[in-house]
mmCIF file of C-alpha atoms in Angstrom:
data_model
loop_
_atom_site.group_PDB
_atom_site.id
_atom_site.type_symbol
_atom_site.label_atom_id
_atom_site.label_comp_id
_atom_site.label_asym_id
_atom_site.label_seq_id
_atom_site.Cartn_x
_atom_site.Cartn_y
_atom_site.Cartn_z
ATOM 1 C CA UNK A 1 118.087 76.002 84.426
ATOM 2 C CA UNK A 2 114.945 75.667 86.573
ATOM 3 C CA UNK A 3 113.205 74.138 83.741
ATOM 4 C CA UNK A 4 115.720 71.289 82.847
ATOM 5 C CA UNK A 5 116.040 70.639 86.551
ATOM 6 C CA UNK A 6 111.997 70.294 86.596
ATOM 7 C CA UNK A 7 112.501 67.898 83.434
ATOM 8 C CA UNK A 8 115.289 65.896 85.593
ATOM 9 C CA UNK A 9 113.002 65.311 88.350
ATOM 10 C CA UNK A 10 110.099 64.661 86.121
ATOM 11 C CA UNK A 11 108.541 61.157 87.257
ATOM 12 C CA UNK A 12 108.897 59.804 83.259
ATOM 13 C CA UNK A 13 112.108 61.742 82.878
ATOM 14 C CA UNK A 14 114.458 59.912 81.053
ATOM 15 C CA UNK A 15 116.765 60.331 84.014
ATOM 16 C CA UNK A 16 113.995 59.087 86.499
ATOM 17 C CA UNK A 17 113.595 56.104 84.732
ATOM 18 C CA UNK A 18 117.652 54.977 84.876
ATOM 19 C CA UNK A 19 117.569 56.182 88.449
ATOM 20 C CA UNK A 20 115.059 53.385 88.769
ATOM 21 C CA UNK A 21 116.854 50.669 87.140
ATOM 22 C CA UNK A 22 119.899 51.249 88.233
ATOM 23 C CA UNK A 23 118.124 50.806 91.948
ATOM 24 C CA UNK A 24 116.899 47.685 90.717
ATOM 25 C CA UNK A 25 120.186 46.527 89.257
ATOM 26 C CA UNK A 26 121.617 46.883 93.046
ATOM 27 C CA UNK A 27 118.623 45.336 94.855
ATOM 28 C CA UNK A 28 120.222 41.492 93.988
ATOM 29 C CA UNK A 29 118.064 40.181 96.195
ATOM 30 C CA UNK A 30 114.992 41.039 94.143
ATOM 31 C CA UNK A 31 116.738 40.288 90.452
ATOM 32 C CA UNK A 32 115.749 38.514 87.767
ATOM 33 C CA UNK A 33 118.684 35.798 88.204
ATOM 34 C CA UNK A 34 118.229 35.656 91.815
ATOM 35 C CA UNK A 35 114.378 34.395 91.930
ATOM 36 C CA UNK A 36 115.413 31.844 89.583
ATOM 37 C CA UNK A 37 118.114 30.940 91.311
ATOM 38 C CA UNK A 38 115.503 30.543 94.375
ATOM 39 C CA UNK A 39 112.884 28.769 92.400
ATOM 40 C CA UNK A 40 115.376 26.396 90.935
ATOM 41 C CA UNK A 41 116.912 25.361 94.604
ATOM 42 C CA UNK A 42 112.863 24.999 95.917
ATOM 43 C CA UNK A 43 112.022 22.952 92.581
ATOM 44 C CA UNK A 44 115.189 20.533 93.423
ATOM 45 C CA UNK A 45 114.211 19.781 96.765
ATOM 46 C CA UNK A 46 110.667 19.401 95.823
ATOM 47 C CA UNK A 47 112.006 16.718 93.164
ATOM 48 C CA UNK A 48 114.298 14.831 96.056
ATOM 49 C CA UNK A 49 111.688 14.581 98.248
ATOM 50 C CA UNK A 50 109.363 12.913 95.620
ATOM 51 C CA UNK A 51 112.346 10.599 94.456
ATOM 52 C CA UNK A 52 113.510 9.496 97.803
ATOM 53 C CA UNK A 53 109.166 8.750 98.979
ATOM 54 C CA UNK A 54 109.178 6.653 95.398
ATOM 55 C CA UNK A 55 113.136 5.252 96.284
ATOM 56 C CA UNK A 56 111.276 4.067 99.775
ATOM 57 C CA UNK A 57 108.225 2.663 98.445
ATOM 58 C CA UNK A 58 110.545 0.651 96.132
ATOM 59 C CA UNK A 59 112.961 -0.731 98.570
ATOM 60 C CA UNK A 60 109.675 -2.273 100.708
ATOM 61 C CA UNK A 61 107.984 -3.475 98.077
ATOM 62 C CA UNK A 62 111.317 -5.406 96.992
ATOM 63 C CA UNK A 63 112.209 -6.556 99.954
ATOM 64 C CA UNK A 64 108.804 -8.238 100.618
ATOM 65 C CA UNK A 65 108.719 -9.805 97.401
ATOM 66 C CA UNK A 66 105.303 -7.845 95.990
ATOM 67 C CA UNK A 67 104.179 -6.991 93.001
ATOM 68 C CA UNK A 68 104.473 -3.183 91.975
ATOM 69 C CA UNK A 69 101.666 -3.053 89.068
ATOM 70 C CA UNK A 70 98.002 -3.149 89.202
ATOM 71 C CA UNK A 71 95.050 -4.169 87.401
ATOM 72 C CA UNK A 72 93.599 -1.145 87.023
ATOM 73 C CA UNK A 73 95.409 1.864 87.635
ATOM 74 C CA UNK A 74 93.497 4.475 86.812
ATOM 75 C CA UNK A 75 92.402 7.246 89.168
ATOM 76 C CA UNK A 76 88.493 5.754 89.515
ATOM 77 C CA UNK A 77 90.408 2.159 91.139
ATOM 78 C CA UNK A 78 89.522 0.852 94.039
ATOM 79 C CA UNK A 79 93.181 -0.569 93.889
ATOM 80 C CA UNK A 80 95.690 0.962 91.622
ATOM 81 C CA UNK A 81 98.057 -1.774 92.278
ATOM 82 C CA UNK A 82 100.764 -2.000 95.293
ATOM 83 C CA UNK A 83 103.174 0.942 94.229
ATOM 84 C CA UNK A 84 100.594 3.651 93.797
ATOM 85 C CA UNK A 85 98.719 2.529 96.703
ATOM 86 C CA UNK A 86 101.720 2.258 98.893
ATOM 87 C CA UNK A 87 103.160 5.913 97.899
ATOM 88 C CA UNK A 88 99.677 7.726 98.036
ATOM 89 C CA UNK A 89 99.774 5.711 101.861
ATOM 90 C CA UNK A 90 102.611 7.216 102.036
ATOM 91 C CA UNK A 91 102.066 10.955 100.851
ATOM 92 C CA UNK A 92 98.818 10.847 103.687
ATOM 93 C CA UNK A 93 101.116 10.067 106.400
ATOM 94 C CA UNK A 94 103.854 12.442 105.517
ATOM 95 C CA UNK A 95 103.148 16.275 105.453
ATOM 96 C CA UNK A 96 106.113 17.083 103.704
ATOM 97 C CA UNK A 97 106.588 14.294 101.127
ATOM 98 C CA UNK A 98 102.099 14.864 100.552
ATOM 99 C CA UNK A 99 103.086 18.636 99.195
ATOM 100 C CA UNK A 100 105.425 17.537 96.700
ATOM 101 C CA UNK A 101 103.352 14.915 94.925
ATOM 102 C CA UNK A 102 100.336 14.107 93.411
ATOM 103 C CA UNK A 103 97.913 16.887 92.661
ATOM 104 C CA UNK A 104 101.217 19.236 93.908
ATOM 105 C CA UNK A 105 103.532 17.600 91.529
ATOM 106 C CA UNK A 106 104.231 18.794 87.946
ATOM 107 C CA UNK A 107 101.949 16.424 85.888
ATOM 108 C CA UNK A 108 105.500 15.387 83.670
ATOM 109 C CA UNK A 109 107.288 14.610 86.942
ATOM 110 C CA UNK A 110 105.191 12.622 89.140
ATOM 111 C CA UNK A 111 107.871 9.664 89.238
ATOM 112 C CA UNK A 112 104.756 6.902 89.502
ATOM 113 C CA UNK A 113 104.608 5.846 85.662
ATOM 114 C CA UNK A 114 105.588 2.217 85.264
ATOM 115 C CA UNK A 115 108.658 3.406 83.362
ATOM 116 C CA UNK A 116 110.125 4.996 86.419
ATOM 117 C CA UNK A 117 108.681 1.687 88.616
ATOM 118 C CA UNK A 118 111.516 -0.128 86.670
ATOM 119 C CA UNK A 119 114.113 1.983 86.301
ATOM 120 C CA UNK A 120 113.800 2.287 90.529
ATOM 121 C CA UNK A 121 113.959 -1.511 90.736
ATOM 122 C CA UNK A 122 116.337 -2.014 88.286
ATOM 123 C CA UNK A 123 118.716 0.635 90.374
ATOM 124 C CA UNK A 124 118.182 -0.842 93.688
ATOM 125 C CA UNK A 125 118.927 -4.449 91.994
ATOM 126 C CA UNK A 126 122.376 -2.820 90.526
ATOM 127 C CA UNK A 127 123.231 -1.703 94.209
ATOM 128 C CA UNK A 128 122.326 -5.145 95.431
ATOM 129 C CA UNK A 129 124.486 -6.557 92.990
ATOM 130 C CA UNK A 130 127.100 -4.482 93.801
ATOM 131 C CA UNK A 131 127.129 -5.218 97.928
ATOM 132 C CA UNK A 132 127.116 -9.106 97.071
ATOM 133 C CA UNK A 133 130.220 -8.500 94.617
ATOM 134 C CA UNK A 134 131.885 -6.637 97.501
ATOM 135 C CA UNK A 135 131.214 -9.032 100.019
ATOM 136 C CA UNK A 136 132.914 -11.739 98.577
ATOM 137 C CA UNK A 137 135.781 -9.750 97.839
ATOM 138 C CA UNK A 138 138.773 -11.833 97.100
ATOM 139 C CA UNK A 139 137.440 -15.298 98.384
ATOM 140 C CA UNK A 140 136.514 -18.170 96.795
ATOM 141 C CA UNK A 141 132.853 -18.787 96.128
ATOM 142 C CA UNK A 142 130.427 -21.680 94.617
ATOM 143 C CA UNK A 143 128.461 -21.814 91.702
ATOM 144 C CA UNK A 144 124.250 -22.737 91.684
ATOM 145 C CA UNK A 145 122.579 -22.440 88.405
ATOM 146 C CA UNK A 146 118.593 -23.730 88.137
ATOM 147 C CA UNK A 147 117.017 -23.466 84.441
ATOM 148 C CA UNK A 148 113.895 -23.684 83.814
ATOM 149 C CA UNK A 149 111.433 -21.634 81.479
ATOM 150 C CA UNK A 150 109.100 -18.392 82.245
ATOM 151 C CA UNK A 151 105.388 -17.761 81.563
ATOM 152 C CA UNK A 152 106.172 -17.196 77.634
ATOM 153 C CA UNK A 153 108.221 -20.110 77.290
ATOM 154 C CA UNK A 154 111.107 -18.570 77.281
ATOM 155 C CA UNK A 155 114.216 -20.562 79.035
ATOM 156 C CA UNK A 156 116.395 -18.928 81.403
ATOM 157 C CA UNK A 157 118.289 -19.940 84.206
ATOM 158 C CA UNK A 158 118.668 -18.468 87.709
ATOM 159 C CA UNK A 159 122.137 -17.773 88.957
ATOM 160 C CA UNK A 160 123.365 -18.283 92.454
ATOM 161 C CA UNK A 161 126.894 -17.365 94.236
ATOM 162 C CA UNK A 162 127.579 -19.332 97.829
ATOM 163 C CA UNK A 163 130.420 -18.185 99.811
ATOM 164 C CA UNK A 164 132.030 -18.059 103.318
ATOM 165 C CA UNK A 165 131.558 -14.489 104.392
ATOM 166 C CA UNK A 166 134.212 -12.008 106.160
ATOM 167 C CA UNK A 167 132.475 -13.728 109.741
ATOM 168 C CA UNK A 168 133.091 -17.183 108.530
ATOM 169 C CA UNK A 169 129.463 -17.444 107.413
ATOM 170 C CA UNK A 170 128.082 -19.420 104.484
ATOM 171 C CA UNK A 171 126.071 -16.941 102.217
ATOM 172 C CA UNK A 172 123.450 -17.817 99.668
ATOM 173 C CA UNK A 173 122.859 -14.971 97.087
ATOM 174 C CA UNK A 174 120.750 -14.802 93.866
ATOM 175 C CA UNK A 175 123.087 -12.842 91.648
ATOM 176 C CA UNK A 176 120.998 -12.398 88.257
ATOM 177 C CA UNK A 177 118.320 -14.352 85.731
ATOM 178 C CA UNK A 178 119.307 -14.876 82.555
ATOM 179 C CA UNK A 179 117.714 -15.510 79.671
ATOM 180 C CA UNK A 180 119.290 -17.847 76.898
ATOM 181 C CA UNK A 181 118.634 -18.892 73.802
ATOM 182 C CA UNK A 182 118.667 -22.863 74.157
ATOM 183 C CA UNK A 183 119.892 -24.750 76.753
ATOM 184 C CA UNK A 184 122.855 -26.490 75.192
ATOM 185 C CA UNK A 185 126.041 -26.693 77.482
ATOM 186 C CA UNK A 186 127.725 -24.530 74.841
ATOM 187 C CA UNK A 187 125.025 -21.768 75.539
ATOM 188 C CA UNK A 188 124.625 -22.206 79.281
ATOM 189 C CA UNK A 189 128.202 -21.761 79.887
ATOM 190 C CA UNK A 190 128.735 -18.590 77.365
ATOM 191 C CA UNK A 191 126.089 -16.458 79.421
ATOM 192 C CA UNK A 192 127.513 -17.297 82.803
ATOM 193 C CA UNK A 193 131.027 -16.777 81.462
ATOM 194 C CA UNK A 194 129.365 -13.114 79.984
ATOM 195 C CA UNK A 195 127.582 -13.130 83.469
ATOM 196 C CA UNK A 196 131.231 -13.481 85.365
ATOM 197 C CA UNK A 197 132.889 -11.082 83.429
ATOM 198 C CA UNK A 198 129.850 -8.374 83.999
ATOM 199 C CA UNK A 199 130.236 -8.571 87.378
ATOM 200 C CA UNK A 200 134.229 -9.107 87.478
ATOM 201 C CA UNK A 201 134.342 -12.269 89.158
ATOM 202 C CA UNK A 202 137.412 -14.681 88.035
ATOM 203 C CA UNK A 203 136.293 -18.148 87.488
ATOM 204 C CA UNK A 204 140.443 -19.078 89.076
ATOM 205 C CA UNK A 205 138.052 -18.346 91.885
ATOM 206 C CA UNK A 206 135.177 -20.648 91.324
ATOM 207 C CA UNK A 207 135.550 -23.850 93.629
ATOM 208 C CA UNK A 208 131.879 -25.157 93.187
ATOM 209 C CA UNK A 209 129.187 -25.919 90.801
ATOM 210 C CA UNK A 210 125.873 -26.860 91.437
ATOM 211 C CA UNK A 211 123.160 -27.445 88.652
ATOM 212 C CA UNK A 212 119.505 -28.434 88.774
ATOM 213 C CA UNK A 213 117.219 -28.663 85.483
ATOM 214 C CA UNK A 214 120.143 -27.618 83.999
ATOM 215 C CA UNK A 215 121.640 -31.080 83.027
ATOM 216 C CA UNK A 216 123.806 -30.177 79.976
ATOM 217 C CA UNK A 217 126.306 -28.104 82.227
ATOM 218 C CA UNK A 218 126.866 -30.945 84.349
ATOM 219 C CA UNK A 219 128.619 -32.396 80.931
ATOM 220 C CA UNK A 220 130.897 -28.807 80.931
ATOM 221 C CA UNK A 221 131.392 -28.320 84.578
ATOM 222 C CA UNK A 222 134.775 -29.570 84.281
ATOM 223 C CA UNK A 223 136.323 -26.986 81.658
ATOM 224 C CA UNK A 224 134.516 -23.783 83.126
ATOM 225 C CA UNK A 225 136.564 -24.481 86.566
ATOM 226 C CA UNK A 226 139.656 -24.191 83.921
#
């Protein structure tokens, strides 16, 4: 009896051992699950920080009208273009946003490749999009549509809505450029009937239209307010 109680208490008993684990099972707070549980909830608000810093850097540049790319962007530049220069600006001035990027930042989820540039610009232009739809609401608005062509000869034609606000203000808004094939009246009219129906707006409310360099719509004007 003594001897299977000293082979109980033995420190590589068998018993010993699940005495261990079974401690272990019951300490949560030190589990497998639970540290990645932790790790995971630290990782996520290391990857919202770096998002909203890149969200921010975004909405400036936007609103000011600057160009996000750079010459030269690699990490010998002088200047790396307005983005990266902005959000390492940024990151120096900020103690908490500076430990989640950069050098501290996973090298696959820095948020800084041009990629990401445009899908942040492209995001902020679908929310702007989406105020300007909202603000007109159910009132009648005016149609401005300028064509011309882009650096690659491409034609397009810049679309803008002008309406009397909830304040009885006139608003100018550039809704969208789009890019057409030709610039026949047939054409013209097809993308902003596509554009109207992207953004649900019913031409039974269009009471304007305005063209300039766009001379074939002036022909078609008529029928769209149909």
């Amino acid at each position: 009896m003594e001897r299977f109680n000293e082979h109980i208490g033995a420190v590589n008993s068998c018993h010993n051992d699940a005495r261990i684990q079974f401690e272990s099972f019951q300490d949560q707070r030190h589990s497998v699950s639970n540290v990645l549980r932790s790790c995971g909830h630290e990782i996520d608000i290391a990857y919202r920080t770096r998002l909203t810093a890149a969200l921010d850097v975004t909405r400036f540049l936007l609103k000011q009208g600057l160009a996000f790319r750079g010459n030269d962007e690699s990490t010998s530049s002088s200047n790396r273009g307005n983005f990266l220069e902005l959000f390492e600006w940024y990151s120096q001035r900020n103690t908490e946003i500076f430990e989640v990027v950069n050098q501290n930042a996973p090298a696959n989820n820095q948020l800084t490749s041009p990629m990401i540039q445009k899908d942040l610009a492209h995001a902020c232009a679908s929310e702007i999009t989406s105020a300007i739809i909202n603000d007109i609401g159910d009132n009648y608005f005016s149609l401005i549509v300028d064509e011309s062509r882009d650096s690659s000869v491409k034609e397009q034609m810049g679309v803008v809505l002008r309406y009397v606000n909830k304040e009885g203000r006139v608003i100018e808004r550039f809704l969208a450029i789009v890019h057409v094939s030709d610039t026949t009246s047939l054409c013209l009219k097809d993308a902003i009937d596509s554009l109207f129906a992207q953004h649900g707006l019913p031409l039974s409310k269009l009471r304007g239209q305005g063209y300039d360099g766009a001379s074939n719509m002036r022909v078609n004007s008529l029928s769209m307010s149909l």
